[in-house]
Amino acid sequence: MSRRPVAVAASLLTVLALGATSACSSGSSSANGMPTVKLMVGGIDKQIYLPYELAQQLGFYKKYGVNVSLSTEHQGGVGAEDAMASGQVDMAGAWYVHTIDFQVKGKAVEGIVQLSGAPGEREMCTPKSGVRSGADFKGKTLGVTDIGSGTDTLTQFMGVQKGVKATEFSRIGVSEGGTAVAALQNGKTACVMTTQPTVAAIEKKGIGVPTINLASTAGAKAALGGTWPAATVLAQTGWVNSHKDTAQKVVDALVATMHWISTHSAADIADKLPSSYVSNPLITKADYITALTADKGQFLPDGIMPAGGPKTVLATEELVGHATSSVDLSKTFTNEFALQADKTEGIATTTTPARANG
């Protein structure tokens, strides 16, 4: 999910060196005759990204005829989206907003299946911070996943839209999990923007309370002015165009997973995930289930990019100075694969699809 400045620079150099070619193994077939896709996720054990591993545990990738090799980005390492853009992996499980960033930098990247209609984040603040909205950010130090990440953009946006310039408050990278918890506990930050299960850990310790809720579509609309699609599968447009059958198989598997999520309880979902994902020194499995029950509505049941979503994300990027209205939103996403997956699965498309202009 992150946009690390150093990593981005390194990745762009790699992209220039590679040109339009891909160093990935997606064109090859494994022993079972299925194509193999390398997919890196921006924090595979975060609840916002649970569909990737869940699809693996349910056997859906193989069911739809593709081997998916999952990996995760690590703190201080190359972000999932940058690994995809440089050809280290075929696909990235990251945020839709990166497609806009890449287009601004002259790189064609698109989202091929939309997993969520909200960031899944909460602004968690110490009880004494006095922060209730972006209007209270002035003079504060706020934690984000990484400087240049999607959470960094959102934090700046929420301040700017309330009249507080980004130069009037500080942002530092605190990652997630134990480091984010420590940042609040040790007084390093007044707030951190983070996801489940870190939110549950902060609440359990009594060191922070949610002040801005971006974990649901309704919350995103209230705080950001519209649906803010986040978790998606990113791939270079050139790769997608030359691997359409493989891309369709991946989308089929993930759409089937999204439908499974929509028809099962948080407890059912937790039971299918690796134990290390749902229980660790910070949270219990019961905590995980409670958090997922509250936030499960962020997931889209049909994989469709929602109408108005791309426009809202672009407006965010424009306000913080990362993009202009010259961005061609039609090149940043496609509903082609998800619509076909819905048809194949017999799933009713309940999300109103975004048009070419977002």
Short mmCIF file of C-alpha atoms in Angstrom, two decimals:
data_model
loop_
_atom_site.label_atom_id
_atom_site.label_comp_id
_atom_site.label_asym_id
_atom_site.label_seq_id
_atom_site.Cartn_x
_atom_site.Cartn_y
_atom_site.Cartn_z
CA MET A 1 0.00 0.00 0.00
CA SER A 2 2.90 2.32 0.59
CA ARG A 3 4.56 4.81 -1.70
CA ARG A 4 8.05 5.01 -0.19
CA PRO A 5 10.01 7.84 -1.83
CA VAL A 6 13.30 5.90 -1.98
CA ALA A 7 11.61 2.73 -3.13
CA VAL A 8 9.65 4.61 -5.78
CA ALA A 9 12.80 6.20 -7.17
CA ALA A 10 14.57 2.86 -7.29
CA SER A 11 11.57 1.21 -8.88
CA LEU A 12 11.24 3.85 -11.56
CA LEU A 13 14.88 3.36 -12.48
CA THR A 14 14.24 -0.35 -12.73
CA VAL A 15 11.15 0.29 -14.86
CA LEU A 16 13.16 2.42 -17.24
CA ALA A 17 15.76 -0.31 -17.51
CA LEU A 18 13.19 -2.99 -18.14
CA GLY A 19 11.08 -0.90 -20.51
CA ALA A 20 7.77 -2.53 -21.22
CA THR A 21 9.03 -6.04 -20.54
CA SER A 22 8.17 -8.13 -17.53
CA ALA A 23 10.64 -10.27 -15.62
CA CYS A 24 7.89 -12.40 -14.17
CA SER A 25 7.10 -16.05 -14.71
CA SER A 26 3.43 -15.56 -15.53
CA GLY A 27 3.84 -16.76 -19.09
CA SER A 28 5.03 -20.16 -17.92
CA SER A 29 2.99 -23.14 -16.83
CA SER A 30 3.68 -25.24 -13.78
CA ALA A 31 3.59 -29.01 -13.49
CA ASN A 32 -0.21 -28.96 -13.31
CA GLY A 33 -0.42 -27.07 -16.61
CA MET A 34 -1.81 -23.90 -15.06
CA PRO A 35 -0.29 -20.44 -15.55
CA THR A 36 1.56 -19.04 -12.54
CA VAL A 37 1.07 -15.48 -11.31
CA LYS A 38 3.23 -13.72 -8.75
CA LEU A 39 1.14 -11.40 -6.55
CA MET A 40 2.62 -9.26 -3.78
CA VAL A 41 0.27 -7.82 -1.17
CA GLY A 42 0.79 -4.61 0.78
CA GLY A 43 0.54 -6.36 4.17
CA ILE A 44 -1.05 -9.74 3.62
CA ASP A 45 -2.20 -10.20 7.24
CA LYS A 46 -4.15 -6.92 7.33
CA GLN A 47 -7.91 -7.35 7.36
CA ILE A 48 -8.29 -5.01 4.39
CA TYR A 49 -6.27 -7.50 2.32
CA LEU A 50 -7.69 -10.77 3.67
CA PRO A 51 -9.33 -11.85 0.35
CA TYR A 52 -5.96 -12.80 -1.17
CA GLU A 53 -5.05 -15.45 1.39
CA LEU A 54 -8.67 -16.48 1.84
CA ALA A 55 -8.89 -17.30 -1.87
CA GLN A 56 -5.81 -19.48 -1.43
CA GLN A 57 -7.23 -21.27 1.61
CA LEU A 58 -10.56 -21.87 -0.16
CA GLY A 59 -8.73 -23.36 -3.14
CA PHE A 60 -10.31 -20.85 -5.51
CA TYR A 61 -7.18 -19.96 -7.48
CA LYS A 62 -6.66 -23.55 -8.54
CA LYS A 63 -10.39 -24.04 -9.02
CA TYR A 64 -10.34 -21.34 -11.68
CA GLY A 65 -7.16 -22.59 -13.30
CA VAL A 66 -4.29 -20.46 -12.03
CA ASN A 67 -1.43 -20.88 -9.58
CA VAL A 68 -1.03 -17.70 -7.52
CA SER A 69 2.24 -17.27 -5.64
CA LEU A 70 1.48 -14.84 -2.82
CA SER A 71 4.06 -12.69 -1.05
CA THR A 72 3.90 -9.64 1.19
CA GLU A 73 5.79 -6.37 1.36
CA HIS A 74 7.93 -5.76 4.43
CA GLN A 75 8.58 -2.62 6.43
CA GLY A 76 11.49 -0.77 4.86
CA GLY A 77 11.34 -2.86 1.70
CA VAL A 78 9.91 -2.29 -1.76
CA GLY A 79 6.17 -1.65 -1.76
CA ALA A 80 3.90 -4.13 -3.51
CA GLU A 81 2.86 -1.62 -6.17
CA ASP A 82 6.48 -0.72 -6.92
CA ALA A 83 7.46 -4.39 -7.17
CA MET A 84 4.69 -4.80 -9.75
CA ALA A 85 5.69 -1.69 -11.69
CA SER A 86 9.33 -2.82 -11.86
CA GLY A 87 8.42 -6.30 -13.06
CA GLN A 88 9.44 -8.17 -9.90
CA VAL A 89 5.88 -9.51 -9.62
CA ASP A 90 2.95 -9.65 -12.03
CA MET A 91 0.29 -8.16 -9.79
CA ALA A 92 0.02 -6.14 -6.60
CA GLY A 93 -2.63 -6.22 -3.92
CA ALA A 94 -2.60 -2.52 -3.07
CA TRP A 95 -4.73 0.62 -3.29
CA TYR A 96 -6.43 1.93 -6.42
CA VAL A 97 -4.95 5.41 -5.84
CA HIS A 98 -1.58 4.13 -7.08
CA THR A 99 -2.93 3.85 -10.63
CA ILE A 100 -3.32 7.63 -10.65
CA ASP A 101 0.16 8.15 -9.21
CA PHE A 102 1.69 5.90 -11.85
CA GLN A 103 -0.14 7.65 -14.68
CA VAL A 104 1.21 10.99 -13.47
CA LYS A 105 4.68 9.43 -13.65
CA GLY A 106 4.01 8.13 -17.18
CA LYS A 107 3.43 4.49 -16.25
CA ALA A 108 0.28 2.60 -17.38
CA VAL A 109 -1.12 0.63 -14.44
CA GLU A 110 -4.73 -0.37 -13.89
CA GLY A 111 -6.97 -1.95 -11.27
CA ILE A 112 -8.59 -5.13 -12.63
CA VAL A 113 -10.87 -6.11 -9.73
CA GLN A 114 -12.05 -3.90 -6.88
CA LEU A 115 -12.16 -5.53 -3.46
CA SER A 116 -13.29 -2.63 -1.27
CA GLY A 117 -15.24 0.59 -1.46
CA ALA A 118 -13.52 2.19 1.55
CA PRO A 119 -9.95 2.47 2.85
CA GLY A 120 -10.68 0.30 5.89
CA GLU A 121 -8.69 2.76 8.03
CA ARG A 122 -9.41 4.59 11.25
CA GLU A 123 -7.74 7.65 12.72
CA MET A 124 -6.85 6.38 16.19
CA CYS A 125 -5.99 9.18 18.61
CA THR A 126 -4.97 9.36 22.24
CA PRO A 127 -7.82 10.50 24.49
CA LYS A 128 -5.86 13.68 25.35
CA SER A 129 -5.03 14.59 21.73
CA GLY A 130 -8.05 16.81 21.24
CA VAL A 131 -8.35 15.53 17.66
CA ARG A 132 -11.91 14.98 16.45
CA SER A 133 -11.49 15.86 12.76
CA GLY A 134 -8.91 17.15 10.30
CA ALA A 135 -9.56 20.64 11.65
CA ASP A 136 -7.66 19.61 14.79
CA PHE A 137 -4.49 18.40 13.03
CA LYS A 138 -2.66 21.74 13.34
CA GLY A 139 0.51 21.40 15.39
CA LYS A 140 0.09 17.65 15.86
CA THR A 141 2.34 14.75 14.90
CA LEU A 142 0.33 12.09 13.09
CA GLY A 143 1.33 8.53 12.28
CA VAL A 144 0.88 7.06 8.79
CA THR A 145 1.96 3.74 7.33
CA ASP A 146 4.86 5.37 5.46
CA ILE A 147 5.57 8.83 4.14
CA GLY A 148 4.13 8.84 0.62
CA SER A 149 1.68 6.03 1.36
CA GLY A 150 -2.06 6.02 0.79
CA THR A 151 -2.61 6.75 4.48
CA ASP A 152 -0.26 9.72 4.16
CA THR A 153 -2.36 11.08 1.27
CA LEU A 154 -5.59 10.59 3.21
CA THR A 155 -4.16 12.25 6.32
CA GLN A 156 -3.07 15.30 4.31
CA PHE A 157 -6.42 15.42 2.53
CA MET A 158 -8.46 15.38 5.73
CA GLY A 159 -6.42 18.28 7.08
CA VAL A 160 -6.47 20.34 3.89
CA GLN A 161 -10.22 19.95 3.38
CA LYS A 162 -10.70 21.41 6.89
CA GLY A 163 -8.39 24.34 6.18
CA VAL A 164 -5.21 22.97 7.77
CA LYS A 165 -2.22 22.94 5.42
CA ALA A 166 -0.01 19.85 5.31
CA THR A 167 2.89 22.07 6.43
CA GLU A 168 1.01 22.89 9.64
CA PHE A 169 1.27 19.36 11.06
CA SER A 170 3.83 16.58 11.01
CA ARG A 171 3.53 13.05 9.63
CA ILE A 172 5.82 10.15 10.44
CA GLY A 173 5.84 6.55 9.24
CA VAL A 174 4.84 4.06 11.94
CA SER A 175 3.92 1.04 9.79
CA GLU A 176 1.27 -1.07 11.57
CA GLY A 177 0.95 -3.59 14.38
CA GLY A 178 3.36 -3.21 17.28
CA THR A 179 5.17 -0.16 15.89
CA ALA A 180 1.93 1.77 15.39
CA VAL A 181 0.76 0.79 18.89
CA ALA A 182 4.08 1.91 20.38
CA ALA A 183 3.91 5.28 18.61
CA LEU A 184 0.69 6.08 20.45
CA GLN A 185 1.67 4.45 23.71
CA ASN A 186 5.01 6.28 23.92
CA GLY A 187 3.56 9.66 22.96
CA LYS A 188 5.46 9.78 19.67
CA THR A 189 2.24 10.64 17.83
CA ALA A 190 -1.11 12.13 18.74
CA CYS A 191 -2.86 9.81 16.28
CA VAL A 192 -2.13 7.01 13.85
CA MET A 193 -4.10 6.02 10.78
CA THR A 194 -4.32 2.26 10.76
CA THR A 195 -6.45 -0.78 9.99
CA GLN A 196 -7.69 -3.86 11.77
CA PRO A 197 -6.38 -5.77 13.62
CA THR A 198 -4.11 -2.93 14.86
CA VAL A 199 -7.21 -0.85 15.67
CA ALA A 200 -8.47 -3.60 17.97
CA ALA A 201 -5.08 -3.83 19.69
CA ILE A 202 -5.04 -0.06 20.34
CA GLU A 203 -8.55 -0.12 21.76
CA LYS A 204 -7.79 -3.17 23.89
CA LYS A 205 -4.83 -1.39 25.48
CA GLY A 206 -6.93 1.73 26.07
CA ILE A 207 -4.36 4.02 24.48
CA GLY A 208 -6.42 5.31 21.59
CA VAL A 209 -9.96 5.91 20.36
CA PRO A 210 -11.30 6.11 16.79
CA THR A 211 -11.98 9.72 15.80
CA ILE A 212 -12.43 9.39 12.02
CA ASN A 213 -13.90 6.21 10.56
CA LEU A 214 -12.86 5.31 7.02
CA ALA A 215 -13.52 1.61 7.54
CA SER A 216 -16.95 1.59 5.91
CA THR A 217 -18.39 2.97 2.70
CA ALA A 218 -20.68 5.23 4.74
CA GLY A 219 -17.74 6.47 6.81
CA ALA A 220 -15.66 7.16 3.72
CA LYS A 221 -18.50 9.12 2.13
CA ALA A 222 -18.92 11.23 5.27
CA ALA A 223 -15.22 11.98 5.71
CA LEU A 224 -13.99 12.06 2.12
CA GLY A 225 -17.02 13.24 0.16
CA GLY A 226 -17.78 10.00 -1.65
CA THR A 227 -17.03 6.32 -2.07
CA TRP A 228 -13.26 5.89 -1.84
CA PRO A 229 -12.30 2.55 -3.46
CA ALA A 230 -9.13 1.20 -1.92
CA ALA A 231 -8.03 -2.45 -2.05
CA THR A 232 -7.64 -3.65 -5.62
CA VAL A 233 -5.46 -5.81 -7.84
CA LEU A 234 -2.98 -3.70 -9.80
CA ALA A 235 -1.13 -4.77 -12.93
CA GLN A 236 0.71 -3.06 -15.74
CA THR A 237 -1.70 -2.44 -18.61
CA GLY A 238 0.71 -4.02 -21.07
CA TRP A 239 0.83 -7.18 -18.98
CA VAL A 240 -2.96 -7.31 -18.71
CA ASN A 241 -3.42 -6.90 -22.45
CA SER A 242 -1.01 -9.76 -23.18
CA HIS A 243 -2.31 -12.07 -20.42
CA LYS A 244 -6.07 -11.55 -20.53
CA ASP A 245 -6.95 -15.19 -19.98
CA THR A 246 -4.69 -15.41 -16.94
CA ALA A 247 -5.97 -12.11 -15.56
CA GLN A 248 -9.54 -13.38 -15.94
CA LYS A 249 -8.74 -16.52 -13.94
CA VAL A 250 -7.32 -14.46 -11.07
CA VAL A 251 -10.35 -12.16 -11.09
CA ASP A 252 -12.73 -15.15 -11.24
CA ALA A 253 -11.11 -16.56 -8.11
CA LEU A 254 -11.21 -13.27 -6.22
CA VAL A 255 -14.80 -12.42 -7.21
CA ALA A 256 -15.83 -15.88 -6.00
CA THR A 257 -14.00 -15.08 -2.76
CA MET A 258 -15.75 -11.71 -2.39
CA HIS A 259 -19.10 -13.44 -2.84
CA TRP A 260 -18.07 -16.04 -0.23
CA ILE A 261 -17.18 -13.24 2.20
CA SER A 262 -20.57 -11.61 1.67
CA THR A 263 -22.41 -14.85 2.45
CA HIS A 264 -20.38 -15.97 5.48
CA SER A 265 -19.82 -14.64 8.96
CA ALA A 266 -16.65 -13.08 10.32
CA ALA A 267 -16.15 -16.22 12.40
CA ASP A 268 -16.39 -18.39 9.27
CA ILE A 269 -13.80 -16.21 7.55
CA ALA A 270 -11.43 -16.23 10.53
CA ASP A 271 -11.65 -20.03 10.70
CA LYS A 272 -10.35 -20.28 7.14
CA LEU A 273 -7.35 -17.96 7.61
CA PRO A 274 -3.95 -19.00 9.01
CA SER A 275 -3.88 -18.80 12.81
CA SER A 276 -1.02 -16.26 12.69
CA TYR A 277 -3.31 -13.84 10.82
CA VAL A 278 -6.09 -13.85 13.40
CA SER A 279 -4.20 -14.22 16.67
CA ASN A 280 -0.89 -12.75 17.82
CA PRO A 281 0.64 -11.08 20.92
CA LEU A 282 -1.53 -8.00 20.28
CA ILE A 283 -4.96 -9.56 19.66
CA THR A 284 -6.96 -12.73 20.21
CA LYS A 285 -9.01 -14.51 17.60
CA ALA A 286 -12.13 -13.20 19.34
CA ASP A 287 -10.80 -9.64 18.92
CA TYR A 288 -10.18 -10.32 15.24
CA ILE A 289 -13.71 -11.63 14.70
CA THR A 290 -15.27 -8.68 16.51
CA ALA A 291 -13.27 -6.24 14.39
CA LEU A 292 -14.10 -8.03 11.16
CA THR A 293 -17.79 -8.17 12.04
CA ALA A 294 -17.74 -4.38 12.34
CA ASP A 295 -15.75 -3.78 9.15
CA LYS A 296 -16.86 -6.55 6.79
CA GLY A 297 -19.10 -4.10 4.92
CA GLN A 298 -16.07 -2.47 3.27
CA PHE A 299 -15.75 -5.48 0.95
CA LEU A 300 -17.57 -5.34 -2.37
CA PRO A 301 -19.44 -8.59 -3.11
CA ASP A 302 -19.02 -8.43 -6.87
CA GLY A 303 -15.55 -6.98 -7.54
CA ILE A 304 -16.92 -3.93 -9.38
CA MET A 305 -15.31 -0.48 -9.33
CA PRO A 306 -18.17 1.65 -7.94
CA ALA A 307 -19.58 4.65 -9.79
CA GLY A 308 -18.06 7.90 -8.56
CA GLY A 309 -15.21 6.17 -6.75
CA PRO A 310 -12.39 7.05 -9.17
CA LYS A 311 -13.52 10.69 -9.21
CA THR A 312 -13.41 10.90 -5.42
CA VAL A 313 -9.92 9.42 -5.30
CA LEU A 314 -8.71 11.79 -8.02
CA ALA A 315 -10.19 14.74 -6.12
CA THR A 316 -8.17 13.65 -3.08
CA GLU A 317 -4.98 13.51 -5.13
CA GLU A 318 -5.67 16.91 -6.70
CA LEU A 319 -6.25 18.62 -3.38
CA VAL A 320 -2.96 17.40 -1.90
CA GLY A 321 -1.09 18.23 -5.11
CA HIS A 322 -0.32 14.72 -6.35
CA ALA A 323 -2.34 14.95 -9.57
CA THR A 324 -4.40 17.22 -11.81
CA SER A 325 -7.68 16.85 -13.66
CA SER A 326 -5.71 15.90 -16.77
CA VAL A 327 -5.53 12.32 -15.47
CA ASP A 328 -7.47 9.94 -17.76
CA LEU A 329 -9.46 7.86 -15.29
CA SER A 330 -10.61 5.46 -18.02
CA LYS A 331 -7.06 4.09 -18.12
CA THR A 332 -6.83 3.49 -14.36
CA PHE A 333 -9.41 0.72 -13.94
CA THR A 334 -11.51 -1.81 -15.79
CA ASN A 335 -14.71 -3.62 -14.86
CA GLU A 336 -14.40 -5.96 -17.84
CA PHE A 337 -13.02 -8.91 -15.88
CA ALA A 338 -15.26 -8.52 -12.83
CA LEU A 339 -18.42 -8.27 -14.94
CA GLN A 340 -17.42 -11.44 -16.76
CA ALA A 341 -16.67 -13.17 -13.45
CA ASP A 342 -20.08 -12.17 -12.08
CA LYS A 343 -21.69 -13.61 -15.21
CA THR A 344 -19.68 -16.83 -15.01
CA GLU A 345 -20.51 -17.29 -11.33
CA GLY A 346 -24.14 -16.26 -11.66
CA ILE A 347 -23.54 -13.48 -9.13
CA ALA A 348 -25.88 -10.50 -9.26
CA THR A 349 -23.91 -7.29 -9.89
CA THR A 350 -25.18 -5.11 -7.06
CA THR A 351 -22.53 -2.37 -7.27
CA THR A 352 -23.28 0.34 -9.83
CA PRO A 353 -20.23 0.19 -12.16
CA ALA A 354 -18.16 3.30 -12.71
CA ARG A 355 -18.23 4.72 -16.21
CA ALA A 356 -15.05 5.46 -18.15
CA ASN A 357 -14.82 8.95 -16.63
CA GLY A 358 -15.07 7.55 -13.11
#
